[in-house]
C-alpha cells in the first residue's frame, strides 16, 4: 500500500526538499555569510551519503518528488556527483537539481549531468569583476563564466541565473544582466534580499515589483509559467526566447503554496526559511531507528511547519544565515 503523503496542518503537500550538503563556502557574499564566520558544523555531524540516501529514500516513499542540492557551496562537498546519482536513482524522485555559486562548476558540470542532475541554478550578481569582488568576497567572475560555458556544453538547458538584486549595489546592472541572459538563453531570476542574519538585513533591500513593471514594458514581456518554477513569478518574451523570474518573498510572499522543507548538513530539518521550527533526524539515523520510526518522525516534523514567514513584520527575528539552509 502506498503510504499517505506528507501534508501539513494547512493542507500543503510536501513534495520538495532542499538539501544543504555542506555549510562551508569559498565565497562570502555580502547578503549571506559574514566575513570571518567560523561556526561551522563538525564533520562528524555531516550526514554521510548513505544516511542521505536512506532519509531521502524514505521521504521519496512519502511523496518527495524533487530534491535540490545546495549549501554553503555544494560543489565543495567531495564526490557530490556520486551523491546526486544515488539520489536520482531513488524510486519516486523525478527531479534532482543543484544551486551553485559556479566557482567549481567547470570541473564538475559533465559528471553532474551524467549523474542525472538536469536543472541548474548558478548565482551571478554582477558582470563586473570589481563588483563581484565586492559583493561575493573575491573576483571569481572568470571562473563562474567558465563554469556556465561548461554547463552549457554538458547539456544543461535552460540554465537559470540567480541574481540577488540590491538597492545601490547592482540594481543599475539589471538591464545588462537581462541582455546577457537573453543572448545566451539563460533564465534570469531576480531575488529580493531576505533578512536572514545581519548580513541579509544590511544588504540593501530592493522591492522588485517596480522593476517587474519596468521590464514588462521595456522588453514587451508577458506573464509566463515555468514547469517546476517554484516561488518565482515569471515574465517571458512573447516568442519564448527569454524568461525572467522574480523571487519576492517580501513584496509578494508565496507561503500559501509552500511545498518544501529544508535539510541542513547535520540532518536538521528546517520547516520554514524564515522561522525557527526544526526537527533533528541525525539522532534517529544514528540511534538505530527503523524506517517506521523515521516515517513517524517525518510526520511529526511536518506538523511543525509554520503557516508563513514573518520577514516583513519581524525582520530582526532570526539569527540563522542562508548558508545553513541553502536558500
Ligand atoms: N552557494 C550556492 C549559491 O550561492 O548559489 C548555494 C547556496 S546559496 C545560500 C542559495 C541562494 O541563496 C543563492 O542564490 C544566494 O544568492 C541566495 N541568498 C543567500 N543569502 C540570501 C539573502 N539574505 N537573501 C536572498 N537570497 C539569498
Ligand atoms: Fe556562499 Fe552561496 Fe552564501 Fe554566497 S550565497 S556565501 S556562494 S553559500
CSV table of C-alpha atoms and ligand atoms in Angstrom, one decimal:
chain,number,residue,atom,x,y,z
A,1,UNK,CA,0.0,0.0,0.0
A,2,UNK,CA,1.3,3.5,-0.8
A,3,UNK,CA,1.8,5.4,2.4
A,4,UNK,CA,-0.1,8.7,2.9
A,5,UNK,CA,1.8,11.7,1.6
A,6,UNK,CA,3.3,14.4,3.9
A,7,UNK,CA,0.6,17.0,4.4
A,8,UNK,CA,0.9,19.8,6.9
A,9,UNK,CA,-1.7,21.5,9.2
A,10,UNK,CA,-2.5,24.0,6.5
A,11,UNK,CA,-3.2,21.3,3.8
A,12,UNK,CA,0.0,21.8,1.9
A,13,UNK,CA,1.5,18.7,0.5
A,14,UNK,CA,5.3,18.5,0.9
A,15,UNK,CA,6.9,17.2,-2.2
A,16,UNK,CA,10.1,19.2,-2.5
A,17,UNK,CA,13.2,19.1,-0.3
A,18,UNK,CA,16.3,21.3,-0.4
A,19,UNK,CA,19.4,19.6,1.0
A,20,UNK,CA,22.3,21.6,2.2
A,21,UNK,CA,25.2,19.1,1.7
A,22,UNK,CA,27.7,21.4,3.3
A,23,UNK,CA,27.6,24.6,5.3
A,24,UNK,CA,31.0,25.7,4.0
A,25,UNK,CA,31.6,28.1,1.2
A,26,UNK,CA,34.5,29.5,-0.8
A,27,UNK,CA,32.8,32.9,-1.1
A,28,UNK,CA,31.5,35.4,1.4
A,29,UNK,CA,28.5,37.1,-0.3
A,30,UNK,CA,27.6,40.3,1.5
A,31,UNK,CA,24.0,39.2,2.0
A,32,UNK,CA,24.8,35.6,3.2
A,33,UNK,CA,27.7,34.5,5.3
A,34,UNK,CA,29.5,37.0,7.5
A,35,UNK,CA,33.2,37.6,7.0
A,36,UNK,CA,35.3,35.7,9.5
A,37,UNK,CA,32.5,33.3,10.2
A,38,UNK,CA,33.7,30.1,11.9
A,39,UNK,CA,30.6,28.5,13.4
A,40,UNK,CA,30.7,25.5,11.0
A,41,UNK,CA,29.1,22.1,11.7
A,42,UNK,CA,31.6,19.5,12.9
A,43,UNK,CA,32.5,17.0,10.1
A,44,UNK,CA,31.4,14.0,12.2
A,45,UNK,CA,27.9,15.6,12.3
A,46,UNK,CA,27.7,15.8,8.5
A,47,UNK,CA,25.2,13.1,7.2
A,48,UNK,CA,27.1,10.6,5.1
A,49,UNK,CA,25.9,9.8,1.6
A,50,UNK,CA,24.4,6.5,2.9
A,51,UNK,CA,22.4,8.5,5.5
A,52,UNK,CA,21.2,11.0,3.0
A,53,UNK,CA,20.2,8.2,0.7
A,54,UNK,CA,18.2,6.5,3.5
A,55,UNK,CA,16.4,9.6,4.7
A,56,UNK,CA,15.7,10.9,1.2
A,57,UNK,CA,14.6,7.5,0.1
A,58,UNK,CA,12.0,7.3,2.9
A,59,UNK,CA,10.9,10.9,2.0
A,60,UNK,CA,10.5,9.8,-1.6
A,61,UNK,CA,8.2,7.0,-0.5
A,62,UNK,CA,6.1,9.6,1.2
A,63,UNK,CA,5.8,11.7,-1.9
A,64,UNK,CA,9.0,13.8,-2.2
A,65,UNK,CA,9.4,14.2,-6.0
A,66,UNK,CA,12.0,17.0,-6.3
A,67,UNK,CA,15.3,17.3,-4.5
A,68,UNK,CA,17.7,20.3,-4.8
A,69,UNK,CA,21.3,20.1,-3.7
A,70,UNK,CA,22.5,23.3,-2.2
A,71,UNK,CA,24.7,24.7,0.6
A,72,UNK,CA,27.0,26.5,1.5
A,73,UNK,CA,28.7,25.7,-1.7
A,74,UNK,CA,27.5,22.2,-2.6
A,75,UNK,CA,30.4,21.5,-5.0
A,76,UNK,CA,32.8,21.8,-2.1
A,77,UNK,CA,31.4,18.5,-0.7
A,78,UNK,CA,33.7,15.8,-2.0
A,79,UNK,CA,32.2,13.5,-4.7
A,80,UNK,CA,29.0,15.4,-4.9
A,81,UNK,CA,28.1,13.9,-8.3
A,82,UNK,CA,28.1,10.5,-6.7
A,83,UNK,CA,25.5,11.6,-4.1
A,84,UNK,CA,23.5,13.2,-6.9
A,85,UNK,CA,23.5,9.9,-8.8
A,86,UNK,CA,22.4,8.0,-5.7
A,87,UNK,CA,19.5,10.4,-5.1
A,88,UNK,CA,18.5,10.4,-8.8
A,89,UNK,CA,18.1,6.6,-8.6
A,90,UNK,CA,15.7,6.7,-5.7
A,91,UNK,CA,12.2,5.4,-6.7
A,92,UNK,CA,9.8,8.3,-6.8
A,93,UNK,CA,12.4,11.0,-7.3
A,94,UNK,CA,11.6,12.8,-10.6
A,95,UNK,CA,13.9,15.7,-10.4
A,96,UNK,CA,17.4,16.4,-8.9
A,97,UNK,CA,18.7,19.9,-9.2
A,98,UNK,CA,21.6,22.0,-8.0
A,99,UNK,CA,22.2,25.5,-6.8
A,100,UNK,CA,25.8,26.6,-7.0
A,101,UNK,CA,28.0,29.7,-7.0
A,102,UNK,CA,29.7,28.3,-10.1
A,103,UNK,CA,33.3,28.6,-8.9
A,104,UNK,CA,33.9,24.8,-9.2
A,105,UNK,CA,31.3,24.2,-11.9
A,106,UNK,CA,33.7,23.9,-14.9
A,107,UNK,CA,35.3,20.8,-13.2
A,108,UNK,CA,32.1,19.1,-12.3
A,109,UNK,CA,29.5,20.0,-14.9
A,110,UNK,CA,29.8,16.9,-17.0
A,111,UNK,CA,29.8,14.5,-14.1
A,112,UNK,CA,26.7,16.2,-12.6
A,113,UNK,CA,24.9,15.9,-15.9
A,114,UNK,CA,25.9,12.2,-16.2
A,115,UNK,CA,24.7,11.7,-12.6
A,116,UNK,CA,21.2,12.8,-13.6
A,117,UNK,CA,21.1,16.4,-12.5
A,118,UNK,CA,19.1,18.4,-15.1
A,119,UNK,CA,18.2,21.7,-13.5
A,120,UNK,CA,21.0,24.1,-12.6
A,121,UNK,CA,20.9,27.4,-10.9
A,122,UNK,CA,24.1,29.5,-10.9
A,123,UNK,CA,24.4,32.6,-8.7
A,124,UNK,CA,25.7,35.7,-10.6
A,125,UNK,CA,25.1,39.1,-9.0
A,126,UNK,CA,27.2,41.2,-11.4
A,127,UNK,CA,29.1,41.1,-14.7
A,128,UNK,CA,31.7,43.5,-13.5
A,129,UNK,CA,34.8,41.9,-11.9
A,130,UNK,CA,35.3,44.6,-9.3
A,131,UNK,CA,31.7,44.4,-8.2
A,132,UNK,CA,31.8,40.6,-8.0
A,133,UNK,CA,34.8,41.0,-5.7
A,134,UNK,CA,32.9,43.4,-3.5
A,135,UNK,CA,29.6,41.5,-3.4
A,136,UNK,CA,30.8,38.0,-3.3
A,137,UNK,CA,34.1,38.4,-1.4
A,138,UNK,CA,36.6,37.9,-4.3
A,139,UNK,CA,36.6,38.2,-8.0
A,140,UNK,CA,35.5,34.9,-9.3
A,141,UNK,CA,33.7,36.2,-12.4
A,142,UNK,CA,36.0,34.4,-14.8
A,143,UNK,CA,35.6,31.0,-13.1
A,144,UNK,CA,31.8,31.4,-12.9
A,145,UNK,CA,31.6,32.3,-16.6
A,146,UNK,CA,33.8,29.3,-17.5
A,147,UNK,CA,31.5,27.1,-15.3
A,148,UNK,CA,28.5,28.4,-17.2
A,149,UNK,CA,30.1,27.6,-20.5
A,150,UNK,CA,31.0,24.1,-19.3
A,151,UNK,CA,27.4,23.5,-18.1
A,152,UNK,CA,26.0,24.5,-21.5
A,153,UNK,CA,28.4,22.2,-23.2
A,154,UNK,CA,27.5,19.4,-20.9
A,155,UNK,CA,23.8,19.7,-21.9
A,156,UNK,CA,22.2,21.7,-19.1
A,157,UNK,CA,19.2,23.7,-20.5
A,158,UNK,CA,17.8,26.0,-19.5
A,159,UNK,CA,20.4,27.3,-17.1
A,160,UNK,CA,19.0,29.6,-14.5
A,161,UNK,CA,21.0,32.6,-13.2
A,162,UNK,CA,20.2,33.7,-9.7
A,163,UNK,CA,20.8,37.4,-9.0
A,164,UNK,CA,20.2,38.9,-5.6
A,165,UNK,CA,19.1,42.4,-6.6
A,166,UNK,CA,20.3,45.1,-4.1
A,167,UNK,CA,19.5,48.8,-4.0
A,168,UNK,CA,22.6,50.9,-4.6
A,169,UNK,CA,24.7,47.8,-5.2
A,170,UNK,CA,23.8,46.2,-8.5
A,171,UNK,CA,20.3,47.5,-9.4
A,172,UNK,CA,21.9,49.6,-12.2
A,173,UNK,CA,23.0,46.3,-13.8
A,174,UNK,CA,19.7,44.6,-14.2
A,175,UNK,CA,19.3,45.6,-17.8
A,176,UNK,CA,22.9,44.3,-18.6
A,177,UNK,CA,22.0,41.0,-16.9
A,178,UNK,CA,18.8,40.8,-18.9
A,179,UNK,CA,20.8,41.4,-22.2
A,180,UNK,CA,23.4,38.8,-21.1
A,181,UNK,CA,20.9,36.1,-20.4
A,182,UNK,CA,18.8,36.9,-23.4
A,183,UNK,CA,21.8,36.4,-25.6
A,184,UNK,CA,22.7,33.0,-24.1
A,185,UNK,CA,19.2,31.6,-23.5
A,186,UNK,CA,19.6,31.7,-19.7
A,187,UNK,CA,16.6,32.2,-17.5
A,188,UNK,CA,17.3,35.2,-15.1
A,189,UNK,CA,15.8,35.1,-11.6
A,190,UNK,CA,15.9,38.3,-9.6
A,191,UNK,CA,15.8,37.7,-5.9
A,192,UNK,CA,14.8,40.1,-3.1
A,193,UNK,CA,17.2,40.1,-0.1
A,194,UNK,CA,15.8,38.2,2.8
A,195,UNK,CA,16.6,39.4,6.4
A,196,UNK,CA,18.5,36.3,7.4
A,197,UNK,CA,21.2,37.2,9.9
A,198,UNK,CA,22.7,40.7,10.0
A,199,UNK,CA,24.2,40.1,6.6
A,200,UNK,CA,20.8,39.7,5.0
A,201,UNK,CA,19.3,42.6,6.9
A,202,UNK,CA,22.1,45.0,5.8
A,203,UNK,CA,22.2,44.0,2.1
A,204,UNK,CA,20.1,46.9,0.6
A,205,UNK,CA,16.6,45.7,0.1
A,206,UNK,CA,15.1,46.4,-3.3
A,207,UNK,CA,11.4,46.0,-3.9
A,208,UNK,CA,11.2,44.1,-7.2
A,209,UNK,CA,7.6,45.0,-8.1
A,210,UNK,CA,8.6,48.3,-9.8
A,211,UNK,CA,11.4,46.5,-11.5
A,212,UNK,CA,9.0,43.9,-12.8
A,213,UNK,CA,6.6,46.6,-14.2
A,214,UNK,CA,9.5,48.4,-15.9
A,215,UNK,CA,11.0,45.3,-17.5
A,216,UNK,CA,7.5,44.2,-18.7
A,217,UNK,CA,7.1,47.5,-20.5
A,218,UNK,CA,10.6,47.9,-21.7
A,219,UNK,CA,11.1,44.4,-23.2
A,220,UNK,CA,7.4,43.8,-24.1
A,221,UNK,CA,7.2,40.8,-21.7
A,222,UNK,CA,4.1,38.8,-20.8
A,223,UNK,CA,3.2,36.6,-17.8
A,224,UNK,CA,4.5,33.1,-18.0
A,225,UNK,CA,4.6,29.8,-16.1
A,226,UNK,CA,7.7,27.7,-15.9
A,227,UNK,CA,7.5,24.0,-15.1
A,228,UNK,CA,8.9,23.4,-11.6
A,229,UNK,CA,9.2,27.2,-11.3
A,230,UNK,CA,8.6,27.2,-7.6
A,231,UNK,CA,8.0,30.6,-5.9
A,232,UNK,CA,9.3,32.7,-8.7
A,233,UNK,CA,6.8,34.5,-10.8
A,234,UNK,CA,7.9,34.7,-14.4
A,235,UNK,CA,7.7,37.1,-17.4
A,236,UNK,CA,8.7,35.9,-20.8
A,237,UNK,CA,9.2,37.4,-24.3
A,238,UNK,CA,6.2,36.5,-26.5
A,239,UNK,CA,8.5,34.4,-28.8
A,240,UNK,CA,9.7,32.4,-25.7
A,241,UNK,CA,13.3,33.4,-26.2
A,242,UNK,CA,13.7,34.9,-22.8
A,243,UNK,CA,12.3,34.4,-19.3
A,244,UNK,CA,12.8,36.4,-16.2
A,245,UNK,CA,11.6,35.3,-12.7
A,246,UNK,CA,11.0,37.3,-9.6
A,247,UNK,CA,11.5,35.8,-6.2
A,248,UNK,CA,9.7,38.3,-4.0
A,249,UNK,CA,9.4,36.8,-0.5
A,250,UNK,CA,8.9,40.3,0.9
A,251,UNK,CA,6.9,42.3,-1.6
A,252,UNK,CA,4.6,39.4,-2.5
A,253,UNK,CA,5.0,36.3,-0.4
A,254,UNK,CA,4.1,32.8,-1.6
A,255,UNK,CA,3.7,30.9,1.7
A,256,UNK,CA,0.2,29.6,0.9
A,257,UNK,CA,1.6,27.3,-1.8
A,258,UNK,CA,4.8,26.3,0.0
A,259,UNK,CA,5.6,22.7,-0.8
A,260,UNK,CA,9.0,22.4,0.7
A,261,UNK,CA,11.2,21.7,3.7
A,262,UNK,CA,15.0,22.1,4.1
A,263,UNK,CA,17.6,19.7,5.5
A,264,UNK,CA,20.9,21.1,6.9
A,265,UNK,CA,24.2,19.2,6.6
A,266,UNK,CA,23.7,17.7,10.1
A,267,UNK,CA,20.3,16.2,9.3
A,268,UNK,CA,18.3,19.0,10.9
A,269,UNK,CA,15.0,19.7,9.1
A,270,UNK,CA,14.0,23.4,8.9
A,271,UNK,CA,10.3,23.7,8.3
A,272,UNK,CA,10.4,27.3,7.1
A,273,UNK,CA,13.2,29.5,5.8
A,274,UNK,CA,12.0,32.4,8.0
A,275,UNK,CA,11.1,30.6,11.2
A,276,UNK,CA,12.9,28.6,13.9
A,277,UNK,CA,10.8,25.4,13.8
A,278,UNK,CA,13.1,22.4,13.2
A,279,UNK,CA,13.4,18.6,13.8
A,280,UNK,CA,16.7,16.7,14.1
A,281,UNK,CA,17.0,13.5,12.2
A,282,UNK,CA,20.7,12.6,12.9
A,283,UNK,CA,20.0,11.2,16.4
A,284,UNK,CA,17.4,8.9,14.8
A,285,UNK,CA,19.5,7.8,11.9
A,286,UNK,CA,22.5,7.1,14.1
A,287,UNK,CA,20.5,5.7,17.0
A,288,UNK,CA,19.1,2.6,15.4
A,289,UNK,CA,15.7,3.9,14.4
A,290,UNK,CA,13.9,1.7,11.8
A,291,UNK,CA,12.1,3.1,8.8
A,292,UNK,CA,8.7,3.2,10.5
A,293,UNK,CA,10.3,5.3,13.3
A,294,UNK,CA,11.6,7.7,10.7
A,295,UNK,CA,8.3,7.9,8.9
A,296,UNK,CA,6.6,8.7,12.2
A,297,UNK,CA,9.2,11.4,12.9
A,298,UNK,CA,8.8,12.9,9.4
A,299,UNK,CA,5.0,13.2,10.1
A,300,UNK,CA,5.7,14.9,13.4
A,301,UNK,CA,8.2,17.3,11.8
A,302,UNK,CA,5.8,18.3,9.1
A,303,UNK,CA,3.2,19.0,11.8
A,304,UNK,CA,5.6,21.8,13.0
A,305,UNK,CA,5.6,23.6,9.6
A,306,UNK,CA,4.6,27.2,10.3
A,307,UNK,CA,1.9,28.9,8.2
A,308,UNK,CA,4.3,31.6,6.9
A,309,UNK,CA,7.4,33.6,7.4
A,310,UNK,CA,7.4,37.0,9.0
A,311,UNK,CA,10.2,38.6,7.2
A,312,UNK,CA,8.3,41.9,6.9
A,313,UNK,CA,6.8,42.0,10.4
A,314,UNK,CA,9.8,40.7,12.3
A,315,UNK,CA,12.9,41.3,10.2
A,316,UNK,CA,15.1,41.1,13.4
A,317,UNK,CA,13.8,37.7,14.4
A,318,UNK,CA,16.3,35.2,13.0
A,319,UNK,CA,19.9,34.6,13.5
A,320,UNK,CA,20.4,31.8,11.0
A,321,UNK,CA,22.3,32.5,7.8
A,322,UNK,CA,21.2,31.4,4.4
A,323,UNK,CA,24.3,29.2,4.0
A,324,UNK,CA,23.0,26.9,6.8
A,325,UNK,CA,19.8,26.1,5.0
A,326,UNK,CA,20.7,26.6,1.4
A,327,UNK,CA,18.2,29.3,0.5
B,1,LIG,N1,26.3,28.6,-2.7
B,1,LIG,C1,25.3,28.4,-3.6
B,1,LIG,C2,24.9,29.7,-4.4
B,1,LIG,O1,25.3,30.7,-4.0
B,1,LIG,O2,24.1,29.6,-5.3
B,1,LIG,C3,24.0,27.7,-3.0
B,1,LIG,C4,23.6,28.2,-1.6
B,1,LIG,S1,23.0,29.9,-1.6
B,1,LIG,C5,22.7,30.1,0.1
B,1,LIG,C6,21.4,29.8,-2.4
B,1,LIG,C7,20.9,31.1,-2.9
B,1,LIG,O3,20.5,31.9,-1.8
B,1,LIG,C8,21.8,31.9,-3.8
B,1,LIG,O4,21.1,32.2,-5.0
B,1,LIG,C9,22.0,33.2,-2.9
B,1,LIG,O5,22.2,34.3,-3.8
B,1,LIG,C10,20.8,33.2,-2.1
B,1,LIG,N2,20.9,34.0,-0.9
B,1,LIG,C11,21.8,33.9,0.1
B,1,LIG,N3,21.5,34.8,1.1
B,1,LIG,C12,20.4,35.5,0.7
B,1,LIG,C13,19.6,36.5,1.4
B,1,LIG,N4,19.9,37.0,2.5
B,1,LIG,N5,18.5,37.0,0.7
B,1,LIG,C14,18.2,36.4,-0.5
B,1,LIG,N6,18.9,35.5,-1.1
B,1,LIG,C15,20.0,35.0,-0.5
B,2,LIG,FE1,28.4,31.0,-0.4
B,2,LIG,FE2,26.1,30.9,-1.8
B,2,LIG,FE3,26.2,32.1,0.6
B,2,LIG,FE4,27.4,33.2,-1.5
B,2,LIG,S1,25.2,32.8,-1.3
B,2,LIG,S2,28.3,33.0,0.6
B,2,LIG,S3,28.2,31.5,-2.6
B,2,LIG,S4,26.5,30.0,0.2
